[in-house]
PDB file of C-alpha atoms in Angstrom:
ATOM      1  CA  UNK J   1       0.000   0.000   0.000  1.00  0.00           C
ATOM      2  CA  UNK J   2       1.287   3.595  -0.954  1.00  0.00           C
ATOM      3  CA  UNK J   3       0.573   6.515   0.987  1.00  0.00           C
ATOM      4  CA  UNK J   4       1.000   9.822  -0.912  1.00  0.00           C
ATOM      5  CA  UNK J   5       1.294  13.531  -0.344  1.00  0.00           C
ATOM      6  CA  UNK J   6      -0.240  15.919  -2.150  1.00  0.00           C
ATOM      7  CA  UNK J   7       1.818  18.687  -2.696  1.00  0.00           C
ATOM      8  CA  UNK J   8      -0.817  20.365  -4.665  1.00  0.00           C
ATOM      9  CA  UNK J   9      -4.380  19.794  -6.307  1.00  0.00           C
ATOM     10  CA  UNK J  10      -2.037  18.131  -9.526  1.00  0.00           C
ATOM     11  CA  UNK J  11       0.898  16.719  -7.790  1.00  0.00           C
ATOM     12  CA  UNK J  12       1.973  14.062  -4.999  1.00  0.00           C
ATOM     13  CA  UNK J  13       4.831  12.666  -3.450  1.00  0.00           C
ATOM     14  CA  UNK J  14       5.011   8.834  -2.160  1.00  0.00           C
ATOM     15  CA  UNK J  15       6.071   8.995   1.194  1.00  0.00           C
ATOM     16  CA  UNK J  16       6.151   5.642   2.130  1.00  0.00           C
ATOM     17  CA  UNK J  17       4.988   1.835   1.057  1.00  0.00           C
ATOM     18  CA  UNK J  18       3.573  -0.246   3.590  1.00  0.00           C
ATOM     19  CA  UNK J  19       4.915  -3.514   3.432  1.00  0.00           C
ATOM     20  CA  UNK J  20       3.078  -6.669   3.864  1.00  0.00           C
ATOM     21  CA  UNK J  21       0.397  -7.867   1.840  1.00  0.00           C
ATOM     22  CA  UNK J  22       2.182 -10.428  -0.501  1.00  0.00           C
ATOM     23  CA  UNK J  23      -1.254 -10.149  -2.800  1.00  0.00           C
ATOM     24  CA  UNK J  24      -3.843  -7.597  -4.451  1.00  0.00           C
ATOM     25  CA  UNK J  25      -4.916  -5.588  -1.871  1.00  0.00           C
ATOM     26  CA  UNK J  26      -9.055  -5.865  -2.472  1.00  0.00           C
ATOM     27  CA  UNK J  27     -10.355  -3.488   0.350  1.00  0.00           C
ATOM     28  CA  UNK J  28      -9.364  -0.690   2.393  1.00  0.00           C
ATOM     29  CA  UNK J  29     -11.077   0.587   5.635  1.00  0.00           C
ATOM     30  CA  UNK J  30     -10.899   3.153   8.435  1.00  0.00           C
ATOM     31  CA  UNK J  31     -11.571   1.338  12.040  1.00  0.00           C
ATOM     32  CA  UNK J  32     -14.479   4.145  13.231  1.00  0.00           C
ATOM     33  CA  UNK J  33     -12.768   6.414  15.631  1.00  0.00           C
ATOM     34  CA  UNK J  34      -9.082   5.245  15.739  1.00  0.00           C
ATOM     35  CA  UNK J  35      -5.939   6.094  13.966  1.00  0.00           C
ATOM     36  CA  UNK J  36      -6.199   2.527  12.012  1.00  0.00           C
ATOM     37  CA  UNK J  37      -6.921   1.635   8.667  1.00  0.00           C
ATOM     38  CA  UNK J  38      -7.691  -2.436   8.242  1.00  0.00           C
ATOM     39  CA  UNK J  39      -6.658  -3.773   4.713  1.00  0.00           C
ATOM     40  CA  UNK J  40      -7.916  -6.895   3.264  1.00  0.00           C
ATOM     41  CA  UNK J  41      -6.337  -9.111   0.259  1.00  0.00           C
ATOM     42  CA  UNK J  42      -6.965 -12.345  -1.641  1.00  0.00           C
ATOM     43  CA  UNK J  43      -4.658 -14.287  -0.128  1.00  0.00           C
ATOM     44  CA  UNK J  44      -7.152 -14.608   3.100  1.00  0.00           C
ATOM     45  CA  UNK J  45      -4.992 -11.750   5.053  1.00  0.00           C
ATOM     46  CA  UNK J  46      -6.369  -8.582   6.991  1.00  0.00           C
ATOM     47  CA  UNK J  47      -3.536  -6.130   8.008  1.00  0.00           C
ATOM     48  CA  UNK J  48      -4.152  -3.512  10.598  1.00  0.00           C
ATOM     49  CA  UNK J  49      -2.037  -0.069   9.981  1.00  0.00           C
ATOM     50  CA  UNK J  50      -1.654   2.850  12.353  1.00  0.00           C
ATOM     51  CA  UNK J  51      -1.943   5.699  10.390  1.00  0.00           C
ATOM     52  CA  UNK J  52       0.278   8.004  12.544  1.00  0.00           C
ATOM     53  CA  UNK J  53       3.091   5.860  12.395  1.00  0.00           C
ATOM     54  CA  UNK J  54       2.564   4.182   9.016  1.00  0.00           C
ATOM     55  CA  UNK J  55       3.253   0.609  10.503  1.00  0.00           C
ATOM     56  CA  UNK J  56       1.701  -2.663  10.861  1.00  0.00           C
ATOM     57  CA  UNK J  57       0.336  -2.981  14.104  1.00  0.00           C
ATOM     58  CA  UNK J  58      -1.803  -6.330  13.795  1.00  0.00           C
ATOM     59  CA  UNK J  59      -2.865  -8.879  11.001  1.00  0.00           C
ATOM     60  CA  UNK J  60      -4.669 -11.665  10.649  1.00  0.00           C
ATOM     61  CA  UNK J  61      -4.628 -14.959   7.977  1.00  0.00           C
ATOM     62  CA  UNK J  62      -7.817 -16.857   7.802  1.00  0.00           C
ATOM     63  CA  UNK J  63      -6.979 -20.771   8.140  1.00  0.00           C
ATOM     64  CA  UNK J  64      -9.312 -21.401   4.527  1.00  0.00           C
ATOM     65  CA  UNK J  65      -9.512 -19.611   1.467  1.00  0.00           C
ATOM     66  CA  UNK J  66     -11.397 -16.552   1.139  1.00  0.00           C
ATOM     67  CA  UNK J  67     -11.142 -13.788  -1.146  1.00  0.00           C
ATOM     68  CA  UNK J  68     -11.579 -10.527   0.825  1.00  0.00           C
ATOM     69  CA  UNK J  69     -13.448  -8.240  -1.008  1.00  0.00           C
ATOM     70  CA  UNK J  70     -14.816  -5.683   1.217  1.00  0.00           C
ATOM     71  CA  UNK J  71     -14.060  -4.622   5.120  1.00  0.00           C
ATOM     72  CA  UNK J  72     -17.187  -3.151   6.994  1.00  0.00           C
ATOM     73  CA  UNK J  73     -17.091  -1.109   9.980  1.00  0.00           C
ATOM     74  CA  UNK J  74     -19.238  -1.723  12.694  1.00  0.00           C
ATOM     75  CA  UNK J  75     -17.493   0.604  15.731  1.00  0.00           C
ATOM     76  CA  UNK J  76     -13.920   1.047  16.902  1.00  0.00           C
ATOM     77  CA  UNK J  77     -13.615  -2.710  18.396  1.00  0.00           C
ATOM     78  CA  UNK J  78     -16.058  -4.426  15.671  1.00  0.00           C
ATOM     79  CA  UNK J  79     -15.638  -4.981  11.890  1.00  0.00           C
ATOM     80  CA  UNK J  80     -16.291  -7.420   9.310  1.00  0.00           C
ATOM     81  CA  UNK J  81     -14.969  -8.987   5.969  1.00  0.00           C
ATOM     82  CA  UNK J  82     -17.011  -9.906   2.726  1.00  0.00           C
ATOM     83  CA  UNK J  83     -16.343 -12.303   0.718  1.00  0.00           C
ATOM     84  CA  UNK J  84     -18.543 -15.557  -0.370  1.00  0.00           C
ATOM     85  CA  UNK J  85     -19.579 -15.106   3.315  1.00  0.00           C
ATOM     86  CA  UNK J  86     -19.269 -12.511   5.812  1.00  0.00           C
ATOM     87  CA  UNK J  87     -17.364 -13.160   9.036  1.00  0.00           C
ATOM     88  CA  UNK J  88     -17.470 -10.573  12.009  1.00  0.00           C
ATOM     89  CA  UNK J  89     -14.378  -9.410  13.979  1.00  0.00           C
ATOM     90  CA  UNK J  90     -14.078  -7.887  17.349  1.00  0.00           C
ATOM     91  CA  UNK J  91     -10.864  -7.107  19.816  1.00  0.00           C
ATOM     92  CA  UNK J  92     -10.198  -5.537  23.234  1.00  0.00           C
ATOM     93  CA  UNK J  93      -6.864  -4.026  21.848  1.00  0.00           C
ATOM     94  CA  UNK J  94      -5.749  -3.588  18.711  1.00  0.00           C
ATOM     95  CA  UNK J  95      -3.219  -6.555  19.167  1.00  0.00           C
ATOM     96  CA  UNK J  96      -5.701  -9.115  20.496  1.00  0.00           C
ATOM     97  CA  UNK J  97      -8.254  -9.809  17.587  1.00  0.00           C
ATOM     98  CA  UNK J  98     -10.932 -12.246  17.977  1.00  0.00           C
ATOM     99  CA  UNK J  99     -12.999 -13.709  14.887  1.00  0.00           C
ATOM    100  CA  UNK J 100     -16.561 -13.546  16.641  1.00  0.00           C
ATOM    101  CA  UNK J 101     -18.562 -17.070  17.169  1.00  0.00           C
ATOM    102  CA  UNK J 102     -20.492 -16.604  14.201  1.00  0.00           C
ATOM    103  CA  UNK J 103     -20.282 -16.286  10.687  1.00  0.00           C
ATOM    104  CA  UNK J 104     -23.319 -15.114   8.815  1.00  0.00           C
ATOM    105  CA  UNK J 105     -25.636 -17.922   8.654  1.00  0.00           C
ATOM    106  CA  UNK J 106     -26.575 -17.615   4.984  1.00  0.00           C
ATOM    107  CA  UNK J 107     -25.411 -19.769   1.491  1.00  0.00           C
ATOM    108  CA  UNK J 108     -22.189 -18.939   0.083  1.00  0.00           C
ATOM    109  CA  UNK J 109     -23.093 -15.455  -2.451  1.00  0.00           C
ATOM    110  CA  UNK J 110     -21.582 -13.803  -5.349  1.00  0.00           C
ATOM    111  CA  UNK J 111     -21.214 -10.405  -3.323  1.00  0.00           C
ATOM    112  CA  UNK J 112     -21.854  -7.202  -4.889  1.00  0.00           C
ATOM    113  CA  UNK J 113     -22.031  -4.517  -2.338  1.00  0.00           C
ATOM    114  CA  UNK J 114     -22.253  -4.732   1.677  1.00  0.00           C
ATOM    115  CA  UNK J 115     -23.334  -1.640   3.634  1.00  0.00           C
ATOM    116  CA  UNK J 116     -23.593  -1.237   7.241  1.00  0.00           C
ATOM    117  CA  UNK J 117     -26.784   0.253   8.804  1.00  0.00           C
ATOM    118  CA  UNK J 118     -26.413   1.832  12.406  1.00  0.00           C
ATOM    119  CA  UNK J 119     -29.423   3.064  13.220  1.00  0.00           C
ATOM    120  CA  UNK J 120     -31.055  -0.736  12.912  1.00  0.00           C
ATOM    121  CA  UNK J 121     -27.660  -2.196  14.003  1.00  0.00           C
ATOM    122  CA  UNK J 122     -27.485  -4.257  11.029  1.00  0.00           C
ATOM    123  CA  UNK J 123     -25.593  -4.952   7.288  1.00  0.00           C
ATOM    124  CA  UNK J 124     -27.134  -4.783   4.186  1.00  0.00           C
ATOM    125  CA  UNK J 125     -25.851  -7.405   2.228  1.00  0.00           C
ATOM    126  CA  UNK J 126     -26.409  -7.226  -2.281  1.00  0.00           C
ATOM    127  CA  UNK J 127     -25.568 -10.269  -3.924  1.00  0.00           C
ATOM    128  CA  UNK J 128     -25.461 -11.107  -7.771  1.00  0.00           C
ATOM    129  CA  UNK J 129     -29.368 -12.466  -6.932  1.00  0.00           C
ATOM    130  CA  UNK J 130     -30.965 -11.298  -3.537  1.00  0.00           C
ATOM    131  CA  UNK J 131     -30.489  -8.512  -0.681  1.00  0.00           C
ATOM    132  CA  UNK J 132     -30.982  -9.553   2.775  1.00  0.00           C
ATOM    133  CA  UNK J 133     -30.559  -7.737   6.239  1.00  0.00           C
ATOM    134  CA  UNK J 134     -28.581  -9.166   8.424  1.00  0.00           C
ATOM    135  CA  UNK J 135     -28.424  -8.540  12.436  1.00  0.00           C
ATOM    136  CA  UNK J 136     -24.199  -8.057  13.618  1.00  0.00           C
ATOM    137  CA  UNK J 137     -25.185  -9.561  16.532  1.00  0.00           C
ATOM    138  CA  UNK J 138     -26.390 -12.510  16.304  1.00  0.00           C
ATOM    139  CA  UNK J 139     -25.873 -12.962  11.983  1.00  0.00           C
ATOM    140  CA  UNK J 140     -29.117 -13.863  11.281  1.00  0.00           C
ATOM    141  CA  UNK J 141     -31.136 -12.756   8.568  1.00  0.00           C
ATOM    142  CA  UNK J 142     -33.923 -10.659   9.277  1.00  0.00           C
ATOM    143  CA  UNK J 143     -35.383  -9.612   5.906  1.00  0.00           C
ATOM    144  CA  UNK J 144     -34.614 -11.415   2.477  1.00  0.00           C
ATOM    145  CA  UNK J 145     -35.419  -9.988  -1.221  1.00  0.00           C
ATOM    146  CA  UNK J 146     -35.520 -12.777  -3.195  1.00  0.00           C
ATOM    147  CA  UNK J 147     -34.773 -13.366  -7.078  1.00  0.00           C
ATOM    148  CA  UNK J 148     -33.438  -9.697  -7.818  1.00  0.00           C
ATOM    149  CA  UNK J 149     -31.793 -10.951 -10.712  1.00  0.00           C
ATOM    150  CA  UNK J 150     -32.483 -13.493 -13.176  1.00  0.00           C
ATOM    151  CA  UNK J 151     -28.898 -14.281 -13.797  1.00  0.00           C
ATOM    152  CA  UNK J 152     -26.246 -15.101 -11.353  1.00  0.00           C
TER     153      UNK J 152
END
């Protein structure tokens, strides 16, 4: 990951390349609240960067495959990851992560879009097919739209 400076509206200076991610880095995320930004890739990794210091503080490697497409921010010690599923996150510090108990009891989904709702405390998940709602606390779904698409 590159971090740039902009020196003015038409130019910018690298100042430094986060090393660590040995893969295409798919989704990038500010942690709500904090100095961190969590990056996900398709190699199954999330790294956790403090922004002040432009170092890796934390990361994480799923033991199965999963192609990280999206990080969502639920609050400064919650988040999740999209992929074919969506699997929630929570830590006490930044250096003791915890994947939660659940993963989001729904089939596996070619994932468009995944937006988190705070006001109803839950994500909006868009898939090549359906939308559903799904509660971040307990990952059930709690509305389904059905047959969106024809096509997958």
């Amino acid at each position: 990951i590159e971090v740039y400076k902009f020196d003015s509206y038409m130019e910018m200076t690298c100042i430094k390349k986060m090393e660590g991610h040995k893969s295409k880095v798919n989704a990038i995320e500010l942690l709500k609240d904090t100095y961190y930004i969590l990056s996900g890739d398709d190699t199954c990794e999330i790294w956790c960067w403090d922004i002040r210091t432009l170092n890796c503080v934390q990361s994480f490697r799923f033991e199965f495959y999963i192609n990280i497409k999206q990080i969502i921010c639920i609050s400064s010690s919650e988040f999740m990851t999209a992929s074919h599923r969506l699997y929630k996150f929570f830590f006490k510090t930044i250096n003791n992560w915890t994947l939660s108990d659940y993963v989001v009891k729904q089939k596996e989904f070619k994932l468009i879009n995944v937006d988190f709702n705070p006001i109803n405390e839950e994500c909006v998940v868009c898939s090549a097919v359906d939308l559903w709602y799904v509660s971040i606390f307990s990952g059930e779904q709690t509305k389904v739209l059905s047959g969106l698409s024809g096509s997958n």
